[in-house]
Amino acid sequence: PPFEGMPPGMGGAIIVEVIPGSPAEQAGLAVGDLITAIDRTPIDARHPLSDVIGQYEPGDRITIHFWRADEEAAVRAVLAENPENRGTAYLGVYFEPADAP
């Protein structure tokens, strides 16, 4: 796994960029954080982050579970409207899948 102490088999989405002013930035997410779940949905090959966020509406409140510096944490965020795709939810991160072996 990418982080010490992570359970084996846990995947997620590693943040490679946080958009300034986005819900992700307002929630305190940072480059290098590994998002492991949104609410109760695990982020993995079957549940990519973009698909999971896509099931929500702009204005929805979510809990983002993530790993940072070998610790699990969670933050709340209110999704915005995607500036490039009106009517769809937007967290404001660019990410790469990090599927565990």
PDB file of N, CA and C in Angstrom:
ATOM      1  N   PRO A   1       0.830  -1.209   0.000  1.00  0.00           N
ATOM      2  CA  PRO A   1       0.000   0.000   0.000  1.00  0.00           C
ATOM      3  C   PRO A   1       0.871   1.268   0.000  1.00  0.00           C
ATOM      4  N   PRO A   2       0.316   2.372  -0.482  1.00  0.00           N
ATOM      5  CA  PRO A   2       1.121   3.593  -0.575  1.00  0.00           C
ATOM      6  C   PRO A   2       1.478   4.194   0.778  1.00  0.00           C
ATOM      7  N   PHE A   3       0.753   3.848   1.849  1.00  0.00           N
ATOM      8  CA  PHE A   3       1.007   4.460   3.146  1.00  0.00           C
ATOM      9  C   PHE A   3       1.185   3.396   4.211  1.00  0.00           C
ATOM     10  N   GLU A   4       2.117   3.638   5.127  1.00  0.00           N
ATOM     11  CA  GLU A   4       2.306   2.730   6.257  1.00  0.00           C
ATOM     12  C   GLU A   4       1.012   2.640   7.064  1.00  0.00           C
ATOM     13  N   GLY A   5       0.738   1.462   7.554  1.00  0.00           N
ATOM     14  CA  GLY A   5      -0.415   1.304   8.430  1.00  0.00           C
ATOM     15  C   GLY A   5      -1.730   1.112   7.701  1.00  0.00           C
ATOM     16  N   MET A   6      -1.736   1.276   6.382  1.00  0.00           N
ATOM     17  CA  MET A   6      -2.971   1.071   5.633  1.00  0.00           C
ATOM     18  C   MET A   6      -3.297  -0.413   5.571  1.00  0.00           C
ATOM     19  N   PRO A   7      -4.567  -0.768   5.686  1.00  0.00           N
ATOM     20  CA  PRO A   7      -4.928  -2.172   5.556  1.00  0.00           C
ATOM     21  C   PRO A   7      -4.559  -2.695   4.171  1.00  0.00           C
ATOM     22  N   PRO A   8      -4.045  -3.919   4.084  1.00  0.00           N
ATOM     23  CA  PRO A   8      -3.720  -4.477   2.773  1.00  0.00           C
ATOM     24  C   PRO A   8      -4.976  -4.559   1.917  1.00  0.00           C
ATOM     25  N   GLY A   9      -4.825  -4.331   0.632  1.00  0.00           N
ATOM     26  CA  GLY A   9      -5.956  -4.425  -0.276  1.00  0.00           C
ATOM     27  C   GLY A   9      -6.774  -3.158  -0.389  1.00  0.00           C
ATOM     28  N   MET A  10      -6.437  -2.126   0.394  1.00  0.00           N
ATOM     29  CA  MET A  10      -7.200  -0.881   0.319  1.00  0.00           C
ATOM     30  C   MET A  10      -6.701  -0.049  -0.856  1.00  0.00           C
ATOM     31  N   GLY A  11      -7.616   0.394  -1.686  1.00  0.00           N
ATOM     32  CA  GLY A  11      -7.258   1.258  -2.801  1.00  0.00           C
ATOM     33  C   GLY A  11      -7.712   2.677  -2.533  1.00  0.00           C
ATOM     34  N   GLY A  12      -7.785   3.461  -3.594  1.00  0.00           N
ATOM     35  CA  GLY A  12      -8.240   4.827  -3.428  1.00  0.00           C
ATOM     36  C   GLY A  12      -7.840   5.683  -4.604  1.00  0.00           C
ATOM     37  N   ALA A  13      -7.829   6.980  -4.383  1.00  0.00           N
ATOM     38  CA  ALA A  13      -7.461   7.958  -5.410  1.00  0.00           C
ATOM     39  C   ALA A  13      -6.464   8.926  -4.787  1.00  0.00           C
ATOM     40  N   ILE A  14      -5.259   8.973  -5.340  1.00  0.00           N
ATOM     41  CA  ILE A  14      -4.243   9.902  -4.835  1.00  0.00           C
ATOM     42  C   ILE A  14      -4.454  11.259  -5.497  1.00  0.00           C
ATOM     43  N   ILE A  15      -4.572  12.292  -4.676  1.00  0.00           N
ATOM     44  CA  ILE A  15      -4.780  13.648  -5.189  1.00  0.00           C
ATOM     45  C   ILE A  15      -3.471  14.161  -5.793  1.00  0.00           C
ATOM     46  N   VAL A  16      -3.527  14.575  -7.062  1.00  0.00           N
ATOM     47  CA  VAL A  16      -2.348  15.156  -7.712  1.00  0.00           C
ATOM     48  C   VAL A  16      -2.480  16.667  -7.886  1.00  0.00           C
ATOM     49  N   GLU A  17      -3.713  17.182  -7.761  1.00  0.00           N
ATOM     50  CA  GLU A  17      -3.915  18.633  -7.808  1.00  0.00           C
ATOM     51  C   GLU A  17      -5.226  18.969  -7.122  1.00  0.00           C
ATOM     52  N   VAL A  18      -5.226  20.057  -6.343  1.00  0.00           N
ATOM     53  CA  VAL A  18      -6.434  20.574  -5.705  1.00  0.00           C
ATOM     54  C   VAL A  18      -6.732  21.934  -6.345  1.00  0.00           C
ATOM     55  N   ILE A  19      -7.943  22.091  -6.859  1.00  0.00           N
ATOM     56  CA  ILE A  19      -8.320  23.335  -7.535  1.00  0.00           C
ATOM     57  C   ILE A  19      -8.555  24.426  -6.487  1.00  0.00           C
ATOM     58  N   PRO A  20      -7.891  25.592  -6.636  1.00  0.00           N
ATOM     59  CA  PRO A  20      -8.105  26.690  -5.676  1.00  0.00           C
ATOM     60  C   PRO A  20      -9.581  27.082  -5.591  1.00  0.00           C
ATOM     61  N   GLY A  21     -10.059  27.264  -4.366  1.00  0.00           N
ATOM     62  CA  GLY A  21     -11.443  27.684  -4.152  1.00  0.00           C
ATOM     63  C   GLY A  21     -12.454  26.556  -4.239  1.00  0.00           C
ATOM     64  N   SER A  22     -12.000  25.339  -4.521  1.00  0.00           N
ATOM     65  CA  SER A  22     -12.918  24.208  -4.695  1.00  0.00           C
ATOM     66  C   SER A  22     -13.369  23.665  -3.336  1.00  0.00           C
ATOM     67  N   PRO A  23     -14.429  22.834  -3.360  1.00  0.00           N
ATOM     68  CA  PRO A  23     -14.839  22.192  -2.108  1.00  0.00           C
ATOM     69  C   PRO A  23     -13.701  21.378  -1.474  1.00  0.00           C
ATOM     70  N   ALA A  24     -12.868  20.759  -2.289  1.00  0.00           N
ATOM     71  CA  ALA A  24     -11.741  19.975  -1.754  1.00  0.00           C
ATOM     72  C   ALA A  24     -10.774  20.879  -0.983  1.00  0.00           C
ATOM     73  N   GLU A  25     -10.455  22.043  -1.561  1.00  0.00           N
ATOM     74  CA  GLU A  25      -9.550  22.968  -0.873  1.00  0.00           C
ATOM     75  C   GLU A  25     -10.195  23.477   0.413  1.00  0.00           C
ATOM     76  N   GLN A  26     -11.474  23.829   0.347  1.00  0.00           N
ATOM     77  CA  GLN A  26     -12.166  24.339   1.531  1.00  0.00           C
ATOM     78  C   GLN A  26     -12.218  23.287   2.640  1.00  0.00           C
ATOM     79  N   ALA A  27     -12.255  21.994   2.257  1.00  0.00           N
ATOM     80  CA  ALA A  27     -12.284  20.912   3.244  1.00  0.00           C
ATOM     81  C   ALA A  27     -10.900  20.614   3.799  1.00  0.00           C
ATOM     82  N   GLY A  28      -9.854  21.170   3.175  1.00  0.00           N
ATOM     83  CA  GLY A  28      -8.507  20.966   3.676  1.00  0.00           C
ATOM     84  C   GLY A  28      -7.758  19.810   3.037  1.00  0.00           C
ATOM     85  N   LEU A  29      -8.288  19.263   1.945  1.00  0.00           N
ATOM     86  CA  LEU A  29      -7.563  18.196   1.253  1.00  0.00           C
ATOM     87  C   LEU A  29      -6.319  18.769   0.588  1.00  0.00           C
ATOM     88  N   ALA A  30      -5.304  17.912   0.409  1.00  0.00           N
ATOM     89  CA  ALA A  30      -4.022  18.371  -0.126  1.00  0.00           C
ATOM     90  C   ALA A  30      -3.461  17.358  -1.109  1.00  0.00           C
ATOM     91  N   VAL A  31      -2.563  17.838  -1.965  1.00  0.00           N
ATOM     92  CA  VAL A  31      -1.865  16.960  -2.894  1.00  0.00           C
ATOM     93  C   VAL A  31      -1.167  15.862  -2.088  1.00  0.00           C
ATOM     94  N   GLY A  32      -1.294  14.626  -2.552  1.00  0.00           N
ATOM     95  CA  GLY A  32      -0.689  13.499  -1.863  1.00  0.00           C
ATOM     96  C   GLY A  32      -1.642  12.753  -0.939  1.00  0.00           C
ATOM     97  N   ASP A  33      -2.783  13.382  -0.600  1.00  0.00           N
ATOM     98  CA  ASP A  33      -3.777  12.662   0.194  1.00  0.00           C
ATOM     99  C   ASP A  33      -4.338  11.511  -0.635  1.00  0.00           C
ATOM    100  N   LEU A  34      -4.642  10.408   0.020  1.00  0.00           N
ATOM    101  CA  LEU A  34      -5.248   9.254  -0.638  1.00  0.00           C
ATOM    102  C   LEU A  34      -6.694   9.146  -0.178  1.00  0.00           C
ATOM    103  N   ILE A  35      -7.628   9.474  -1.074  1.00  0.00           N
ATOM    104  CA  ILE A  35      -9.056   9.366  -0.744  1.00  0.00           C
ATOM    105  C   ILE A  35      -9.435   7.891  -0.817  1.00  0.00           C
ATOM    106  N   THR A  36      -9.941   7.349   0.299  1.00  0.00           N
ATOM    107  CA  THR A  36     -10.269   5.922   0.356  1.00  0.00           C
ATOM    108  C   THR A  36     -11.764   5.647   0.292  1.00  0.00           C
ATOM    109  N   ALA A  37     -12.584   6.644   0.650  1.00  0.00           N
ATOM    110  CA  ALA A  37     -14.037   6.439   0.609  1.00  0.00           C
ATOM    111  C   ALA A  37     -14.749   7.785   0.609  1.00  0.00           C
ATOM    112  N   ILE A  38     -15.947   7.783   0.022  1.00  0.00           N
ATOM    113  CA  ILE A  38     -16.864   8.919   0.096  1.00  0.00           C
ATOM    114  C   ILE A  38     -18.107   8.391   0.808  1.00  0.00           C
ATOM    115  N   ASP A  39     -18.458   8.999   1.918  1.00  0.00           N
ATOM    116  CA  ASP A  39     -19.511   8.465   2.791  1.00  0.00           C
ATOM    117  C   ASP A  39     -19.169   6.998   3.067  1.00  0.00           C
ATOM    118  N   ARG A  40     -20.023   6.057   2.685  1.00  0.00           N
ATOM    119  CA  ARG A  40     -19.740   4.646   2.959  1.00  0.00           C
ATOM    120  C   ARG A  40     -19.264   3.891   1.718  1.00  0.00           C
ATOM    121  N   THR A  41     -19.027   4.587   0.614  1.00  0.00           N
ATOM    122  CA  THR A  41     -18.610   3.922  -0.622  1.00  0.00           C
ATOM    123  C   THR A  41     -17.095   3.919  -0.738  1.00  0.00           C
ATOM    124  N   PRO A  42     -16.472   2.722  -0.790  1.00  0.00           N
ATOM    125  CA  PRO A  42     -15.019   2.679  -0.946  1.00  0.00           C
ATOM    126  C   PRO A  42     -14.617   3.139  -2.348  1.00  0.00           C
ATOM    127  N   ILE A  43     -13.482   3.811  -2.441  1.00  0.00           N
ATOM    128  CA  ILE A  43     -12.957   4.207  -3.749  1.00  0.00           C
ATOM    129  C   ILE A  43     -11.989   3.115  -4.182  1.00  0.00           C
ATOM    130  N   ASP A  44     -12.327   2.452  -5.290  1.00  0.00           N
ATOM    131  CA  ASP A  44     -11.489   1.371  -5.805  1.00  0.00           C
ATOM    132  C   ASP A  44     -11.747   1.216  -7.295  1.00  0.00           C
ATOM    133  N   ALA A  45     -11.230   0.145  -7.884  1.00  0.00           N
ATOM    134  CA  ALA A  45     -11.372  -0.042  -9.331  1.00  0.00           C
ATOM    135  C   ALA A  45     -12.841  -0.137  -9.748  1.00  0.00           C
ATOM    136  N   ARG A  46     -13.672  -0.696  -8.881  1.00  0.00           N
ATOM    137  CA  ARG A  46     -15.100  -0.816  -9.212  1.00  0.00           C
ATOM    138  C   ARG A  46     -15.865   0.468  -8.913  1.00  0.00           C
ATOM    139  N   HIS A  47     -15.306   1.310  -8.060  1.00  0.00           N
ATOM    140  CA  HIS A  47     -15.968   2.567  -7.667  1.00  0.00           C
ATOM    141  C   HIS A  47     -14.970   3.715  -7.802  1.00  0.00           C
ATOM    142  N   PRO A  48     -14.648   4.123  -9.052  1.00  0.00           N
ATOM    143  CA  PRO A  48     -13.703   5.243  -9.222  1.00  0.00           C
ATOM    144  C   PRO A  48     -14.262   6.529  -8.610  1.00  0.00           C
ATOM    145  N   LEU A  49     -13.360   7.379  -8.138  1.00  0.00           N
ATOM    146  CA  LEU A  49     -13.771   8.616  -7.476  1.00  0.00           C
ATOM    147  C   LEU A  49     -14.731   9.432  -8.341  1.00  0.00           C
ATOM    148  N   SER A  50     -14.421   9.573  -9.631  1.00  0.00           N
ATOM    149  CA  SER A  50     -15.276  10.404 -10.493  1.00  0.00           C
ATOM    150  C   SER A  50     -16.690   9.833 -10.584  1.00  0.00           C
ATOM    151  N   ASP A  51     -16.824   8.501 -10.638  1.00  0.00           N
ATOM    152  CA  ASP A  51     -18.150   7.881 -10.699  1.00  0.00           C
ATOM    153  C   ASP A  51     -18.916   8.095  -9.402  1.00  0.00           C
ATOM    154  N   VAL A  52     -18.224   7.956  -8.279  1.00  0.00           N
ATOM    155  CA  VAL A  52     -18.886   8.111  -6.979  1.00  0.00           C
ATOM    156  C   VAL A  52     -19.367   9.552  -6.803  1.00  0.00           C
ATOM    157  N   ILE A  53     -18.498  10.528  -7.104  1.00  0.00           N
ATOM    158  CA  ILE A  53     -18.907  11.944  -6.996  1.00  0.00           C
ATOM    159  C   ILE A  53     -20.080  12.215  -7.940  1.00  0.00           C
ATOM    160  N   GLY A  54     -20.068  11.570  -9.104  1.00  0.00           N
ATOM    161  CA  GLY A  54     -21.120  11.768 -10.099  1.00  0.00           C
ATOM    162  C   GLY A  54     -22.505  11.325  -9.641  1.00  0.00           C
ATOM    163  N   GLN A  55     -22.567  10.515  -8.575  1.00  0.00           N
ATOM    164  CA  GLN A  55     -23.863  10.067  -8.066  1.00  0.00           C
ATOM    165  C   GLN A  55     -24.509  11.116  -7.162  1.00  0.00           C
ATOM    166  N   TYR A  56     -23.767  12.161  -6.824  1.00  0.00           N
ATOM    167  CA  TYR A  56     -24.283  13.209  -5.946  1.00  0.00           C
ATOM    168  C   TYR A  56     -24.748  14.412  -6.767  1.00  0.00           C
ATOM    169  N   GLU A  57     -25.412  15.334  -6.078  1.00  0.00           N
ATOM    170  CA  GLU A  57     -25.874  16.572  -6.695  1.00  0.00           C
ATOM    171  C   GLU A  57     -25.066  17.742  -6.128  1.00  0.00           C
ATOM    172  N   PRO A  58     -24.918  18.835  -6.900  1.00  0.00           N
ATOM    173  CA  PRO A  58     -24.295  20.028  -6.328  1.00  0.00           C
ATOM    174  C   PRO A  58     -25.049  20.433  -5.055  1.00  0.00           C
ATOM    175  N   GLY A  59     -24.295  20.808  -4.015  1.00  0.00           N
ATOM    176  CA  GLY A  59     -24.901  21.187  -2.743  1.00  0.00           C
ATOM    177  C   GLY A  59     -24.989  20.049  -1.750  1.00  0.00           C
ATOM    178  N   ASP A  60     -24.778  18.805  -2.216  1.00  0.00           N
ATOM    179  CA  ASP A  60     -24.802  17.667  -1.288  1.00  0.00           C
ATOM    180  C   ASP A  60     -23.606  17.746  -0.343  1.00  0.00           C
ATOM    181  N   ARG A  61     -23.830  17.317   0.891  1.00  0.00           N
ATOM    182  CA  ARG A  61     -22.785  17.276   1.916  1.00  0.00           C
ATOM    183  C   ARG A  61     -22.268  15.843   1.979  1.00  0.00           C
ATOM    184  N   ILE A  62     -20.951  15.691   1.881  1.00  0.00           N
ATOM    185  CA  ILE A  62     -20.358  14.354   1.907  1.00  0.00           C
ATOM    186  C   ILE A  62     -19.267  14.281   2.974  1.00  0.00           C
ATOM    187  N   THR A  63     -18.929  13.054   3.355  1.00  0.00           N
ATOM    188  CA  THR A  63     -17.782  12.816   4.231  1.00  0.00           C
ATOM    189  C   THR A  63     -16.713  12.118   3.392  1.00  0.00           C
ATOM    190  N   ILE A  64     -15.526  12.710   3.381  1.00  0.00           N
ATOM    191  CA  ILE A  64     -14.400  12.189   2.602  1.00  0.00           C
ATOM    192  C   ILE A  64     -13.429  11.519   3.578  1.00  0.00           C
ATOM    193  N   HIS A  65     -13.207  10.221   3.390  1.00  0.00           N
ATOM    194  CA  HIS A  65     -12.254   9.475   4.221  1.00  0.00           C
ATOM    195  C   HIS A  65     -10.942   9.410   3.451  1.00  0.00           C
ATOM    196  N   PHE A  66      -9.830   9.689   4.120  1.00  0.00           N
ATOM    197  CA  PHE A  66      -8.547   9.724   3.419  1.00  0.00           C
ATOM    198  C   PHE A  66      -7.398   9.396   4.344  1.00  0.00           C
ATOM    199  N   TRP A  67      -6.257   9.080   3.724  1.00  0.00           N
ATOM    200  CA  TRP A  67      -5.005   8.840   4.448  1.00  0.00           C
ATOM    201  C   TRP A  67      -4.057   9.977   4.180  1.00  0.00           C
ATOM    202  N   ARG A  68      -3.388  10.440   5.223  1.00  0.00           N
ATOM    203  CA  ARG A  68      -2.341  11.467   5.093  1.00  0.00           C
ATOM    204  C   ARG A  68      -1.314  11.182   6.181  1.00  0.00           C
ATOM    205  N   ALA A  69      -0.056  11.161   5.785  1.00  0.00           N
ATOM    206  CA  ALA A  69       1.030  10.969   6.763  1.00  0.00           C
ATOM    207  C   ALA A  69       0.779   9.768   7.663  1.00  0.00           C
ATOM    208  N   ASP A  70       0.411   8.658   7.038  1.00  0.00           N
ATOM    209  CA  ASP A  70       0.235   7.390   7.749  1.00  0.00           C
ATOM    210  C   ASP A  70      -0.906   7.405   8.753  1.00  0.00           C
ATOM    211  N   GLU A  71      -1.860   8.312   8.585  1.00  0.00           N
ATOM    212  CA  GLU A  71      -3.025   8.347   9.465  1.00  0.00           C
ATOM    213  C   GLU A  71      -4.293   8.468   8.641  1.00  0.00           C
ATOM    214  N   GLU A  72      -5.333   7.791   9.126  1.00  0.00           N
ATOM    215  CA  GLU A  72      -6.632   7.907   8.485  1.00  0.00           C
ATOM    216  C   GLU A  72      -7.357   9.111   9.073  1.00  0.00           C
ATOM    217  N   ALA A  73      -8.052   9.841   8.232  1.00  0.00           N
ATOM    218  CA  ALA A  73      -8.805  11.007   8.696  1.00  0.00           C
ATOM    219  C   ALA A  73     -10.073  11.128   7.860  1.00  0.00           C
ATOM    220  N   ALA A  74     -10.961  12.024   8.274  1.00  0.00           N
ATOM    221  CA  ALA A  74     -12.178  12.285   7.514  1.00  0.00           C
ATOM    222  C   ALA A  74     -12.523  13.764   7.625  1.00  0.00           C
ATOM    223  N   VAL A  75     -13.029  14.314   6.535  1.00  0.00           N
ATOM    224  CA  VAL A  75     -13.487  15.705   6.517  1.00  0.00           C
ATOM    225  C   VAL A  75     -14.845  15.754   5.835  1.00  0.00           C
ATOM    226  N   ARG A  76     -15.604  16.803   6.145  1.00  0.00           N
ATOM    227  CA  ARG A  76     -16.895  17.038   5.493  1.00  0.00           C
ATOM    228  C   ARG A  76     -16.688  18.078   4.401  1.00  0.00           C
ATOM    229  N   ALA A  77     -17.439  17.935   3.324  1.00  0.00           N
ATOM    230  CA  ALA A  77     -17.377  18.910   2.230  1.00  0.00           C
ATOM    231  C   ALA A  77     -18.771  19.058   1.641  1.00  0.00           C
ATOM    232  N   VAL A  78     -19.038  20.245   1.086  1.00  0.00           N
ATOM    233  CA  VAL A  78     -20.270  20.479   0.341  1.00  0.00           C
ATOM    234  C   VAL A  78     -19.872  20.576  -1.123  1.00  0.00           C
ATOM    235  N   LEU A  79     -20.424  19.668  -1.939  1.00  0.00           N
ATOM    236  CA  LEU A  79     -20.069  19.637  -3.352  1.00  0.00           C
ATOM    237  C   LEU A  79     -20.603  20.876  -4.072  1.00  0.00           C
ATOM    238  N   ALA A  80     -19.807  21.382  -5.004  1.00  0.00           N
ATOM    239  CA  ALA A  80     -20.197  22.531  -5.816  1.00  0.00           C
ATOM    240  C   ALA A  80     -20.722  22.029  -7.162  1.00  0.00           C
ATOM    241  N   GLU A  81     -21.149  22.974  -8.008  1.00  0.00           N
ATOM    242  CA  GLU A  81     -21.543  22.618  -9.365  1.00  0.00           C
ATOM    243  C   GLU A  81     -20.300  22.643 -10.246  1.00  0.00           C
ATOM    244  N   ASN A  82     -20.137  21.606 -11.060  1.00  0.00           N
ATOM    245  CA  ASN A  82     -18.978  21.511 -11.947  1.00  0.00           C
ATOM    246  C   ASN A  82     -19.012  22.657 -12.956  1.00  0.00           C
ATOM    247  N   PRO A  83     -17.966  23.509 -12.964  1.00  0.00           N
ATOM    248  CA  PRO A  83     -17.975  24.655 -13.888  1.00  0.00           C
ATOM    249  C   PRO A  83     -17.923  24.223 -15.349  1.00  0.00           C
ATOM    250  N   GLU A  84     -17.465  23.004 -15.617  1.00  0.00           N
ATOM    251  CA  GLU A  84     -17.375  22.531 -17.008  1.00  0.00           C
ATOM    252  C   GLU A  84     -18.537  21.638 -17.403  1.00  0.00           C
ATOM    253  N   ASN A  85     -19.401  21.295 -16.454  1.00  0.00           N
ATOM    254  CA  ASN A  85     -20.510  20.384 -16.743  1.00  0.00           C
ATOM    255  C   ASN A  85     -21.668  20.735 -15.815  1.00  0.00           C
ATOM    256  N   ARG A  86     -22.446  21.732 -16.210  1.00  0.00           N
ATOM    257  CA  ARG A  86     -23.534  22.259 -15.382  1.00  0.00           C
ATOM    258  C   ARG A  86     -24.451  21.150 -14.873  1.00  0.00           C
ATOM    259  N   GLY A  87     -24.874  21.284 -13.617  1.00  0.00           N
ATOM    260  CA  GLY A  87     -25.815  20.336 -13.048  1.00  0.00           C
ATOM    261  C   GLY A  87     -25.174  19.105 -12.443  1.00  0.00           C
ATOM    262  N   THR A  88     -23.844  18.978 -12.575  1.00  0.00           N
ATOM    263  CA  THR A  88     -23.169  17.819 -11.988  1.00  0.00           C
ATOM    264  C   THR A  88     -22.334  18.256 -10.792  1.00  0.00           C
ATOM    265  N   ALA A  89     -22.142  17.322  -9.858  1.00  0.00           N
ATOM    266  CA  ALA A  89     -21.403  17.607  -8.632  1.00  0.00           C
ATOM    267  C   ALA A  89     -19.908  17.710  -8.914  1.00  0.00           C
ATOM    268  N   TYR A  90     -19.213  18.465  -8.061  1.00  0.00           N
ATOM    269  CA  TYR A  90     -17.808  18.807  -8.292  1.00  0.00           C
ATOM    270  C   TYR A  90     -17.084  18.886  -6.960  1.00  0.00           C
ATOM    271  N   LEU A  91     -15.995  18.102  -6.845  1.00  0.00           N
ATOM    272  CA  LEU A  91     -15.168  18.157  -5.638  1.00  0.00           C
ATOM    273  C   LEU A  91     -13.970  19.080  -5.843  1.00  0.00           C
ATOM    274  N   GLY A  92     -13.390  19.053  -7.043  1.00  0.00           N
ATOM    275  CA  GLY A  92     -12.289  19.969  -7.336  1.00  0.00           C
ATOM    276  C   GLY A  92     -10.904  19.386  -7.128  1.00  0.00           C
ATOM    277  N   VAL A  93     -10.730  18.111  -7.505  1.00  0.00           N
ATOM    278  CA  VAL A  93      -9.403  17.507  -7.443  1.00  0.00           C
ATOM    279  C   VAL A  93      -9.101  16.797  -8.756  1.00  0.00           C
ATOM    280  N   TYR A  94      -7.804  16.756  -9.083  1.00  0.00           N
ATOM    281  CA  TYR A  94      -7.320  15.837 -10.102  1.00  0.00           C
ATOM    282  C   TYR A  94      -6.639  14.713  -9.343  1.00  0.00           C
ATOM    283  N   PHE A  95      -6.812  13.481  -9.822  1.00  0.00           N
ATOM    284  CA  PHE A  95      -6.334  12.332  -9.053  1.00  0.00           C
ATOM    285  C   PHE A  95      -5.857  11.221  -9.978  1.00  0.00           C
ATOM    286  N   GLU A  96      -5.124  10.298  -9.393  1.00  0.00           N
ATOM    287  CA  GLU A  96      -4.736   9.057 -10.069  1.00  0.00           C
ATOM    288  C   GLU A  96      -5.221   7.895  -9.227  1.00  0.00           C
ATOM    289  N   PRO A  97      -5.715   6.833  -9.866  1.00  0.00           N
ATOM    290  CA  PRO A  97      -6.128   5.668  -9.086  1.00  0.00           C
ATOM    291  C   PRO A  97      -4.937   5.062  -8.370  1.00  0.00           C
ATOM    292  N   ALA A  98      -5.159   4.568  -7.181  1.00  0.00           N
ATOM    293  CA  ALA A  98      -4.098   3.926  -6.410  1.00  0.00           C
ATOM    294  C   ALA A  98      -4.648   2.595  -5.913  1.00  0.00           C
ATOM    295  N   ASP A  99      -4.774   1.656  -6.826  1.00  0.00           N
ATOM    296  CA  ASP A  99      -5.325   0.360  -6.446  1.00  0.00           C
ATOM    297  C   ASP A  99      -4.270  -0.480  -5.765  1.00  0.00           C
ATOM    298  N   ALA A 100      -4.625  -1.002  -4.643  1.00  0.00           N
ATOM    299  CA  ALA A 100      -3.696  -1.849  -3.890  1.00  0.00           C
ATOM    300  C   ALA A 100      -3.512  -3.168  -4.632  1.00  0.00           C
ATOM    301  N   PRO A 101      -2.358  -3.783  -4.473  1.00  0.00           N
ATOM    302  CA  PRO A 101      -2.111  -5.069  -5.150  1.00  0.00           C
ATOM    303  C   PRO A 101      -3.024  -6.166  -4.603  1.00  0.00           C
TER     304      PRO A 101
END
